[in-house]
mmCIF file of C-alpha atoms and ligand atoms in Angstrom:
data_model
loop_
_atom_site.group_PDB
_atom_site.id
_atom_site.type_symbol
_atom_site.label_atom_id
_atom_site.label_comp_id
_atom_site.label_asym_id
_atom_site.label_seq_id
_atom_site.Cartn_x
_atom_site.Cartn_y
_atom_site.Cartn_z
ATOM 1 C CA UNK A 1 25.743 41.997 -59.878
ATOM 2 C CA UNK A 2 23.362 39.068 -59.399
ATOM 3 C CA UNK A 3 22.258 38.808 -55.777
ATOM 4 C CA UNK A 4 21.528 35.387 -54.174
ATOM 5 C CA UNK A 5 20.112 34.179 -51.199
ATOM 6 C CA UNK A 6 20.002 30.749 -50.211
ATOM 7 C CA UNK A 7 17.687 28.718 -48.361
ATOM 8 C CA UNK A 8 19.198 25.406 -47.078
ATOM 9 C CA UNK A 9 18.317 23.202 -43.882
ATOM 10 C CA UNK A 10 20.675 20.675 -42.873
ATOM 11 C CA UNK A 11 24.559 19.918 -44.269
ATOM 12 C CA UNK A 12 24.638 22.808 -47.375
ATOM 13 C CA UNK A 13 26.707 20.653 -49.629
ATOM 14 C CA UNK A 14 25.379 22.560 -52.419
ATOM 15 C CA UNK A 15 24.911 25.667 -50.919
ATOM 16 C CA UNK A 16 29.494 24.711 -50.269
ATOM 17 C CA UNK A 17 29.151 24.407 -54.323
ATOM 18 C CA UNK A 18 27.800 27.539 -54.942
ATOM 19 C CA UNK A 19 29.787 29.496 -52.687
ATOM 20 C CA UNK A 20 33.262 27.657 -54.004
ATOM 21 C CA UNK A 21 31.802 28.772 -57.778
ATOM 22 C CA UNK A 22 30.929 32.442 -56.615
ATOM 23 C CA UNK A 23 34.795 32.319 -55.014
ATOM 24 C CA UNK A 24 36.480 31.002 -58.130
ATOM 25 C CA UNK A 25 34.383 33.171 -60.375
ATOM 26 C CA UNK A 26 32.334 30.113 -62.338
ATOM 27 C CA UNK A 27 29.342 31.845 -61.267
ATOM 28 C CA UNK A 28 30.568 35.318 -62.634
ATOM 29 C CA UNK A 29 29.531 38.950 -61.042
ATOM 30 C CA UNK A 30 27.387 37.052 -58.244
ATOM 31 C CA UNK A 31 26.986 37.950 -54.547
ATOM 32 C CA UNK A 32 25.377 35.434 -51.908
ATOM 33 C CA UNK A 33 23.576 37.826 -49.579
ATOM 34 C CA UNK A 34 22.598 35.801 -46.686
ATOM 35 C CA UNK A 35 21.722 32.336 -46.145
ATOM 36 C CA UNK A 36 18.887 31.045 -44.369
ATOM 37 C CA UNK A 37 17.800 28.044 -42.560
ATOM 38 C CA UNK A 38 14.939 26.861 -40.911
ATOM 39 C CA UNK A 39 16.558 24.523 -38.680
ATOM 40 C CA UNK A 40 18.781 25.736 -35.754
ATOM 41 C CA UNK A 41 23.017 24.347 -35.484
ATOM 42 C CA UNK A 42 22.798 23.027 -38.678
ATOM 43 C CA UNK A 43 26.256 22.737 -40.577
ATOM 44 C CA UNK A 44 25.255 25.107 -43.436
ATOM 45 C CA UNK A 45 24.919 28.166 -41.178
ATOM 46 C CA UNK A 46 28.779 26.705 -40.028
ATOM 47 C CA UNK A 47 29.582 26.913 -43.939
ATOM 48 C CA UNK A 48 28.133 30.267 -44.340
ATOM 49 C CA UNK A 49 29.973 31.922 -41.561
ATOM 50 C CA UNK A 50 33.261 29.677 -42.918
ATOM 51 C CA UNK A 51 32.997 31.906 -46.449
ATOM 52 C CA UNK A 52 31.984 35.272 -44.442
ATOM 53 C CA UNK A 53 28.504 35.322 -45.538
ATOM 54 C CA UNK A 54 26.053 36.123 -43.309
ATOM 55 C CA UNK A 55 23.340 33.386 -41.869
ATOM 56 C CA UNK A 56 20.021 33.292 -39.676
ATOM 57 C CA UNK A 57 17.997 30.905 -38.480
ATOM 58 C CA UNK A 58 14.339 31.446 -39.074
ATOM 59 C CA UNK A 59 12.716 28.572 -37.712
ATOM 60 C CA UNK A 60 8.837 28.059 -37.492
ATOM 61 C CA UNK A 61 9.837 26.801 -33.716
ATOM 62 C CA UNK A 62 10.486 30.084 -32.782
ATOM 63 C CA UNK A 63 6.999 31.162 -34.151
ATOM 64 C CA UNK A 64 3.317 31.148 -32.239
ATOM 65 C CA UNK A 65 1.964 30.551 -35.967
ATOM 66 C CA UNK A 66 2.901 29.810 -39.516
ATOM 67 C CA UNK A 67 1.886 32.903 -40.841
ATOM 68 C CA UNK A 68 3.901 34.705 -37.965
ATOM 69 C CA UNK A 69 6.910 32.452 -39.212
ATOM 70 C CA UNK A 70 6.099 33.136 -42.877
ATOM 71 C CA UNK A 71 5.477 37.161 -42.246
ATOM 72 C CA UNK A 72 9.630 36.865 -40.528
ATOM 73 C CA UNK A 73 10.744 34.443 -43.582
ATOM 74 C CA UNK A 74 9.163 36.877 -46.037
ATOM 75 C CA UNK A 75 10.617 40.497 -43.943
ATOM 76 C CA UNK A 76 14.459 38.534 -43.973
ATOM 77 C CA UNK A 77 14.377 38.424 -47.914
ATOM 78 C CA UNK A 78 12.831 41.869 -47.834
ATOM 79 C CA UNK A 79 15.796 43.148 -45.881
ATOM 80 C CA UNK A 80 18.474 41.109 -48.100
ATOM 81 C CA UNK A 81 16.596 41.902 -51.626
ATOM 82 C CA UNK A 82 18.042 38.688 -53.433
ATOM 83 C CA UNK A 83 17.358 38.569 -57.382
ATOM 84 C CA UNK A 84 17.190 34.969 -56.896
ATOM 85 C CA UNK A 85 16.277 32.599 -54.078
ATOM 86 C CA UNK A 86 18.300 29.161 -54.398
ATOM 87 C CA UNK A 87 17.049 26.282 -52.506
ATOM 88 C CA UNK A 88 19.840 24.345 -51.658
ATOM 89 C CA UNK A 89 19.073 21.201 -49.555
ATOM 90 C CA UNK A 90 15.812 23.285 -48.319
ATOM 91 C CA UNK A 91 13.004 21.035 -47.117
ATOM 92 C CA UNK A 92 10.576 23.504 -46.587
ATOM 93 C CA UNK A 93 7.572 24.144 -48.030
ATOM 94 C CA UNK A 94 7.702 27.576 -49.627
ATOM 95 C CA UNK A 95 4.826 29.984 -48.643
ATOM 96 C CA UNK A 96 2.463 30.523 -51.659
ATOM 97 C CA UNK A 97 2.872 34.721 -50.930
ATOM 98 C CA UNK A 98 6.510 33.894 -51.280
ATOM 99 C CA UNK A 99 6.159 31.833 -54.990
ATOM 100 C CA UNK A 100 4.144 35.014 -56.180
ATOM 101 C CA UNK A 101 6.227 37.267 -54.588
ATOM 102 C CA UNK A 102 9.198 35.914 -56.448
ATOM 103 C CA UNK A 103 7.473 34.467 -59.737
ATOM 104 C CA UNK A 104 10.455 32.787 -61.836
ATOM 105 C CA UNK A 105 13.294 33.847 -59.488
ATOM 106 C CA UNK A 106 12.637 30.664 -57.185
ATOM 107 C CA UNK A 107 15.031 27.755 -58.173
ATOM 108 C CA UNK A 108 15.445 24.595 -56.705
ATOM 109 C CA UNK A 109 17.698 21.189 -57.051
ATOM 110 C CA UNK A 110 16.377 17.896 -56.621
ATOM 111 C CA UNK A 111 18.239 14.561 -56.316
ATOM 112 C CA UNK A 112 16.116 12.782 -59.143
ATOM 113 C CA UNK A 113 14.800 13.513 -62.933
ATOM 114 C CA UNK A 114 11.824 14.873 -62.201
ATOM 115 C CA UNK A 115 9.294 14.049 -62.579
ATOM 116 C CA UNK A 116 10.373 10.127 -61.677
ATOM 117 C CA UNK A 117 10.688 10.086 -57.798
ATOM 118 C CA UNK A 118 9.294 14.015 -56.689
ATOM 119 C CA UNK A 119 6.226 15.614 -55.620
ATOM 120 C CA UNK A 120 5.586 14.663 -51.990
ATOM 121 C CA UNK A 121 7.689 12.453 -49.431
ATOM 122 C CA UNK A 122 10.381 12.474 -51.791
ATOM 123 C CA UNK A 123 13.577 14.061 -50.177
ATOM 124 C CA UNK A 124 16.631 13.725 -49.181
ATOM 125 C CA UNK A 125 17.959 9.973 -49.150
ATOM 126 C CA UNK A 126 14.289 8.365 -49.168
ATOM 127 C CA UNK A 127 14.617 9.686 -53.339
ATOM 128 C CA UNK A 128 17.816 7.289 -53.812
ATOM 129 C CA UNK A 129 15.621 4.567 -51.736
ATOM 130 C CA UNK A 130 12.915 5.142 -54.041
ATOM 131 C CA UNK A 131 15.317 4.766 -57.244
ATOM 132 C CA UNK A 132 16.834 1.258 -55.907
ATOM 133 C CA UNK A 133 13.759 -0.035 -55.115
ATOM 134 C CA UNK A 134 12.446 0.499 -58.830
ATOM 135 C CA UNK A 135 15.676 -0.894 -60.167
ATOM 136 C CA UNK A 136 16.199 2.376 -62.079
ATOM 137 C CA UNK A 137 19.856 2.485 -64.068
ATOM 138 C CA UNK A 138 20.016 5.998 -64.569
ATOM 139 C CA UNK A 139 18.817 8.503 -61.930
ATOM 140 C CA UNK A 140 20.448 11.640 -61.876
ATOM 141 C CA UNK A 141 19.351 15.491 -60.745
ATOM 142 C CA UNK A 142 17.230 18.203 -61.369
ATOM 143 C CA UNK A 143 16.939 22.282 -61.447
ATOM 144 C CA UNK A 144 13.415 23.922 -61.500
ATOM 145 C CA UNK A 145 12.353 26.934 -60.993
ATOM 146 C CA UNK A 146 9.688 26.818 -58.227
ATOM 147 C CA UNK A 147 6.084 27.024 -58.283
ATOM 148 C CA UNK A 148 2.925 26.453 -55.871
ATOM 149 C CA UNK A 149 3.345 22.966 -56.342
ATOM 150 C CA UNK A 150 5.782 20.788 -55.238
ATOM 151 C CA UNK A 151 8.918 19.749 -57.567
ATOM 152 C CA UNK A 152 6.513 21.218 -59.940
ATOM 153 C CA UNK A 153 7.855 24.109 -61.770
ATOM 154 C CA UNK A 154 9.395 24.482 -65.382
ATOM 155 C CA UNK A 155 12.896 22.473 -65.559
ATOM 156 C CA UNK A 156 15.694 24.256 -66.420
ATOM 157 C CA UNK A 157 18.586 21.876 -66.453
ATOM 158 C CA UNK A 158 18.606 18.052 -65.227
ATOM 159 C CA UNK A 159 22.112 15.480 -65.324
ATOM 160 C CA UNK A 160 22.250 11.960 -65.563
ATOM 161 C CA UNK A 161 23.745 9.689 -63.088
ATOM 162 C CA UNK A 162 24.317 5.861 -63.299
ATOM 163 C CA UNK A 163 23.300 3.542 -60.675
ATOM 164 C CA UNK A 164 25.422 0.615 -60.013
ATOM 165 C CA UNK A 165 25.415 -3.052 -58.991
ATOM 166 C CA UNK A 166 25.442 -3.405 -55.183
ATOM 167 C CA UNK A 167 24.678 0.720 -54.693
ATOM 168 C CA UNK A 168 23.159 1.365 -51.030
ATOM 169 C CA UNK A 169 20.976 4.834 -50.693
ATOM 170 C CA UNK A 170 23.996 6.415 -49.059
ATOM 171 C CA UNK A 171 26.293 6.041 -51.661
ATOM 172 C CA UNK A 172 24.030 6.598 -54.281
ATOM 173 C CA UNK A 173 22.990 9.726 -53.089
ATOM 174 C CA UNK A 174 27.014 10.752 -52.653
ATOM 175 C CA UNK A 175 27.290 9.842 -56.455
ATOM 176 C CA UNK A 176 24.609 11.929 -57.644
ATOM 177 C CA UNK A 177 25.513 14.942 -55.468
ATOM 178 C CA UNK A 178 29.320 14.732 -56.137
ATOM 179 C CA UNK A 179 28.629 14.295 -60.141
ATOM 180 C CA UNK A 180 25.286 15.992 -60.715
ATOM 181 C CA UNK A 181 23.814 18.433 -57.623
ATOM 182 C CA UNK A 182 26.978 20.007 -57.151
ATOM 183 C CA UNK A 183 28.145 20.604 -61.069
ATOM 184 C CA UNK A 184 24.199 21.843 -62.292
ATOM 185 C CA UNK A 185 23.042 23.943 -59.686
ATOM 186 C CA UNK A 186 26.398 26.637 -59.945
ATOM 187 C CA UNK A 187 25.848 25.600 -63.929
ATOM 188 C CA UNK A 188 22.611 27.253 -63.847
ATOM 189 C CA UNK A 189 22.946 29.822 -61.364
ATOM 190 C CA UNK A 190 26.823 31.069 -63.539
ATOM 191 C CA UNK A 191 23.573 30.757 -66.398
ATOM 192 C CA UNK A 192 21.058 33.383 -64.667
ATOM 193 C CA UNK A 193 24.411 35.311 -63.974
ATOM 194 C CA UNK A 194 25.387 35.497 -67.445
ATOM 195 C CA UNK A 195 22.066 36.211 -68.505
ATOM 196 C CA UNK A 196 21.905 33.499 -70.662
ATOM 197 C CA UNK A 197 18.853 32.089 -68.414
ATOM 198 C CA UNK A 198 15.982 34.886 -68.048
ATOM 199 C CA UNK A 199 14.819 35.159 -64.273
ATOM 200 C CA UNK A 200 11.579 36.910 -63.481
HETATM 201 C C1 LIG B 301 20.523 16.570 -51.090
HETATM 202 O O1 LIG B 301 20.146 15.267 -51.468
HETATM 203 C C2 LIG B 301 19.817 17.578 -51.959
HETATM 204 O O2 LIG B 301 19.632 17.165 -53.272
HETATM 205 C C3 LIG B 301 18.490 17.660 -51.315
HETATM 206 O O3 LIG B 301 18.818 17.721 -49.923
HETATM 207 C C4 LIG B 301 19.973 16.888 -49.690
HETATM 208 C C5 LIG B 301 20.985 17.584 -48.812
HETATM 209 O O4 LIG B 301 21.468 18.696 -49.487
HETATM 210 N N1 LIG B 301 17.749 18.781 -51.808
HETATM 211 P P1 LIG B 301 22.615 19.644 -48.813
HETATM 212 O O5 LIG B 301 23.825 18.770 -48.546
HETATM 213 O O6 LIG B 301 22.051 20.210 -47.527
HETATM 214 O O7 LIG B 301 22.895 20.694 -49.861
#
Protein backbone atom coordinates (compact mmCIF):
# COMPACT_ATOMS: atom_id res chain seq x y z
CA UNK A 1 0.00 0.00 0.00
CA UNK A 2 1.49 3.28 -1.21
CA UNK A 3 1.01 6.02 1.37
CA UNK A 4 0.48 9.68 0.31
CA UNK A 5 0.39 12.83 1.85
CA UNK A 6 -0.45 15.90 0.23
CA UNK A 7 0.58 19.32 0.58
CA UNK A 8 -1.83 21.85 -1.05
CA UNK A 9 -2.66 25.64 -0.13
CA UNK A 10 -5.59 27.12 -1.59
CA UNK A 11 -8.67 25.35 -3.82
CA UNK A 12 -7.05 21.44 -4.06
CA UNK A 13 -8.37 20.86 -7.51
CA UNK A 14 -5.76 18.37 -7.93
CA UNK A 15 -5.43 17.22 -4.66
CA UNK A 16 -9.98 16.52 -5.72
CA UNK A 17 -8.12 14.49 -8.72
CA UNK A 18 -6.15 12.41 -6.77
CA UNK A 19 -8.52 11.58 -4.21
CA UNK A 20 -11.44 10.78 -7.05
CA UNK A 21 -8.44 8.33 -8.68
CA UNK A 22 -7.52 6.73 -5.19
CA UNK A 23 -11.67 6.27 -4.87
CA UNK A 24 -12.17 4.74 -8.29
CA UNK A 25 -9.04 2.68 -8.00
CA UNK A 26 -6.90 4.50 -11.09
CA UNK A 27 -4.34 5.04 -8.59
CA UNK A 28 -4.35 1.29 -7.41
CA UNK A 29 -3.45 0.03 -3.61
CA UNK A 30 -2.93 3.85 -2.53
CA UNK A 31 -3.89 5.53 0.77
CA UNK A 32 -3.89 9.49 1.22
CA UNK A 33 -2.79 9.85 4.83
CA UNK A 34 -3.38 13.36 5.68
CA UNK A 35 -3.36 16.49 3.86
CA UNK A 36 -1.71 19.54 4.77
CA UNK A 37 -1.93 23.16 4.20
CA UNK A 38 -0.19 26.07 5.09
CA UNK A 39 -2.91 28.42 4.77
CA UNK A 40 -5.89 28.42 7.25
CA UNK A 41 -10.05 27.94 5.70
CA UNK A 42 -8.80 27.09 2.58
CA UNK A 43 -11.22 24.85 0.39
CA UNK A 44 -8.80 21.87 0.18
CA UNK A 45 -8.89 21.15 3.92
CA UNK A 46 -13.07 21.38 3.01
CA UNK A 47 -12.22 18.63 0.24
CA UNK A 48 -10.21 16.56 2.52
CA UNK A 49 -12.70 16.30 5.27
CA UNK A 50 -15.50 15.84 2.16
CA UNK A 51 -13.50 12.28 1.24
CA UNK A 52 -12.84 11.45 5.14
CA UNK A 53 -9.25 12.11 5.05
CA UNK A 54 -7.79 13.79 7.64
CA UNK A 55 -6.35 17.63 7.29
CA UNK A 56 -4.23 20.26 9.40
CA UNK A 57 -3.26 23.44 9.00
CA UNK A 58 0.37 24.11 9.64
CA UNK A 59 0.83 27.58 8.94
CA UNK A 60 4.16 29.57 9.47
CA UNK A 61 1.56 32.29 11.09
CA UNK A 62 1.14 30.25 13.87
CA UNK A 63 5.00 30.02 14.30
CA UNK A 64 7.57 32.57 16.33
CA UNK A 65 10.18 31.32 13.54
CA UNK A 66 10.62 29.41 10.35
CA UNK A 67 12.56 26.82 11.72
CA UNK A 68 9.89 26.45 14.60
CA UNK A 69 7.30 26.17 11.62
CA UNK A 70 9.59 23.84 9.65
CA UNK A 71 10.55 21.58 12.96
CA UNK A 72 6.07 21.20 13.19
CA UNK A 73 5.88 20.71 9.17
CA UNK A 74 8.68 18.14 9.39
CA UNK A 75 7.12 16.23 13.07
CA UNK A 76 3.34 16.14 10.99
CA UNK A 77 4.96 13.93 8.15
CA UNK A 78 6.88 12.12 10.84
CA UNK A 79 3.63 11.21 12.54
CA UNK A 80 1.76 10.34 9.08
CA UNK A 81 4.98 8.42 7.48
CA UNK A 82 3.87 9.10 3.74
CA UNK A 83 6.04 7.13 1.00
CA UNK A 84 5.42 10.05 -1.09
CA UNK A 85 4.74 13.74 -0.54
CA UNK A 86 2.49 15.23 -3.49
CA UNK A 87 2.40 18.87 -3.89
CA UNK A 88 -0.77 19.67 -5.13
CA UNK A 89 -1.41 23.44 -5.65
CA UNK A 90 1.38 23.94 -2.74
CA UNK A 91 3.08 27.32 -2.90
CA UNK A 92 5.46 26.81 -0.39
CA UNK A 93 8.85 26.66 -0.40
CA UNK A 94 9.92 23.23 0.79
CA UNK A 95 12.52 23.19 3.66
CA UNK A 96 15.94 21.95 2.35
CA UNK A 97 15.95 19.23 5.65
CA UNK A 98 12.67 18.21 4.15
CA UNK A 99 14.13 17.64 0.19
CA UNK A 100 16.93 15.45 1.90
CA UNK A 101 14.78 13.98 4.17
CA UNK A 102 12.61 12.71 1.38
CA UNK A 103 15.24 12.47 -1.61
CA UNK A 104 13.11 11.29 -4.80
CA UNK A 105 9.78 10.82 -2.95
CA UNK A 106 8.95 14.70 -3.37
CA UNK A 107 6.71 15.27 -6.51
CA UNK A 108 5.25 18.22 -7.70
CA UNK A 109 2.80 19.58 -10.69
CA UNK A 110 3.29 22.69 -12.39
CA UNK A 111 0.95 24.53 -14.80
CA UNK A 112 3.70 24.96 -17.61
CA UNK A 113 6.51 22.72 -19.54
CA UNK A 114 9.13 23.32 -17.54
CA UNK A 115 11.43 24.66 -17.89
CA UNK A 116 9.46 27.57 -20.14
CA UNK A 117 7.64 29.75 -17.48
CA UNK A 118 9.09 28.14 -13.76
CA UNK A 119 11.70 28.81 -11.33
CA UNK A 120 10.69 31.86 -9.30
CA UNK A 121 7.42 34.13 -9.40
CA UNK A 122 5.92 31.69 -11.55
CA UNK A 123 2.65 30.28 -9.93
CA UNK A 124 -0.56 29.93 -10.03
CA UNK A 125 -2.38 32.11 -12.82
CA UNK A 126 0.69 34.66 -13.24
CA UNK A 127 2.26 31.15 -15.35
CA UNK A 128 -0.84 31.35 -17.92
CA UNK A 129 -0.11 35.35 -17.89
CA UNK A 130 3.34 34.63 -18.62
CA UNK A 131 2.38 32.09 -21.59
CA UNK A 132 -0.09 34.79 -23.33
CA UNK A 133 2.17 37.36 -23.07
CA UNK A 134 4.91 35.31 -25.09
CA UNK A 135 2.30 34.27 -27.59
CA UNK A 136 3.11 30.62 -26.81
CA UNK A 137 0.61 27.97 -28.82
CA UNK A 138 1.23 25.11 -26.81
CA UNK A 139 1.67 25.33 -23.01
CA UNK A 140 0.68 22.50 -21.14
CA UNK A 141 1.85 20.84 -17.50
CA UNK A 142 4.45 19.36 -15.70
CA UNK A 143 5.40 16.52 -12.91
CA UNK A 144 8.87 16.67 -11.17
CA UNK A 145 10.12 15.23 -8.55
CA UNK A 146 11.41 17.96 -6.18
CA UNK A 147 14.72 19.16 -5.40
CA UNK A 148 16.53 22.20 -3.49
CA UNK A 149 15.78 24.25 -6.29
CA UNK A 150 12.78 25.51 -7.45
CA UNK A 151 10.70 23.68 -10.39
CA UNK A 152 14.06 22.17 -10.61
CA UNK A 153 14.03 18.52 -10.19
CA UNK A 154 14.13 15.54 -12.77
CA UNK A 155 10.71 15.52 -14.93
CA UNK A 156 8.81 12.67 -14.84
CA UNK A 157 5.83 13.24 -17.03
CA UNK A 158 4.71 16.67 -18.78
CA UNK A 159 1.16 17.10 -21.26
CA UNK A 160 0.56 19.42 -23.86
CA UNK A 161 -2.13 21.92 -23.94
CA UNK A 162 -3.18 24.30 -26.81
CA UNK A 163 -3.68 27.88 -26.35
CA UNK A 164 -6.33 29.54 -28.28
CA UNK A 165 -7.32 32.76 -30.06
CA UNK A 166 -8.91 35.23 -27.62
CA UNK A 167 -7.75 32.88 -24.31
CA UNK A 168 -7.72 35.15 -21.00
CA UNK A 169 -5.32 33.71 -17.98
CA UNK A 170 -8.45 32.38 -16.32
CA UNK A 171 -9.55 30.24 -18.84
CA UNK A 172 -6.38 29.18 -19.89
CA UNK A 173 -5.41 28.05 -16.71
CA UNK A 174 -9.05 26.02 -16.46
CA UNK A 175 -7.94 24.34 -19.82
CA UNK A 176 -4.71 23.18 -18.73
CA UNK A 177 -5.90 21.96 -15.31
CA UNK A 178 -9.11 20.26 -16.64
CA UNK A 179 -6.97 18.48 -19.63
CA UNK A 180 -3.45 18.22 -18.25
CA UNK A 181 -2.95 18.86 -14.13
CA UNK A 182 -5.74 16.80 -13.31
CA UNK A 183 -5.15 13.63 -15.89
CA UNK A 184 -0.90 13.54 -15.17
CA UNK A 185 -0.55 14.02 -11.68
CA UNK A 186 -3.04 10.66 -10.65
CA UNK A 187 -1.14 9.27 -14.07
CA UNK A 188 2.03 9.39 -12.28
CA UNK A 189 1.15 8.88 -8.83
CA UNK A 190 -1.29 5.23 -10.25
CA UNK A 191 2.73 5.02 -11.87
CA UNK A 192 4.74 5.13 -8.38
CA UNK A 193 1.75 2.88 -7.21
CA UNK A 194 2.27 0.33 -9.72
CA UNK A 195 5.81 0.48 -9.35
CA UNK A 196 6.37 1.21 -12.70
CA UNK A 197 8.01 4.70 -11.50
CA UNK A 198 10.91 4.03 -8.79
CA UNK A 199 10.51 6.49 -5.72
CA UNK A 200 13.41 6.96 -3.36
C1 LIG B 1 -2.86 25.29 -10.17
O1 LIG B 1 -2.58 26.14 -11.25
C2 LIG B 1 -1.72 24.33 -9.96
O2 LIG B 1 -1.10 23.92 -11.13
C3 LIG B 1 -0.76 25.16 -9.20
O3 LIG B 1 -1.60 25.81 -8.24
C4 LIG B 1 -2.87 26.09 -8.86
C5 LIG B 1 -4.02 25.72 -7.95
O4 LIG B 1 -4.01 24.35 -7.76
N1 LIG B 1 0.28 24.36 -8.64
P1 LIG B 1 -5.16 23.63 -6.85
O5 LIG B 1 -6.50 23.94 -7.49
O6 LIG B 1 -5.07 24.20 -5.45
O7 LIG B 1 -4.83 22.16 -6.93
Amino acid sequence: MLKIAVLVSGGGTNLEAVLKAVESGDIPDTEVVGVISNNEGVYALERAKNHGVSGFCISPKSFESRDDFHKALLGKLDELAPDLIVLAGCLLKIPEEMVKKYSRRIINIHPALIPAFSGKGFYGLKVHEAALERGVKITGATVHFVDEILDNGEIIAQKAVEVKEGDTPEVLQKRVMEEAEWVILPEVIAEIAKGNIKIG
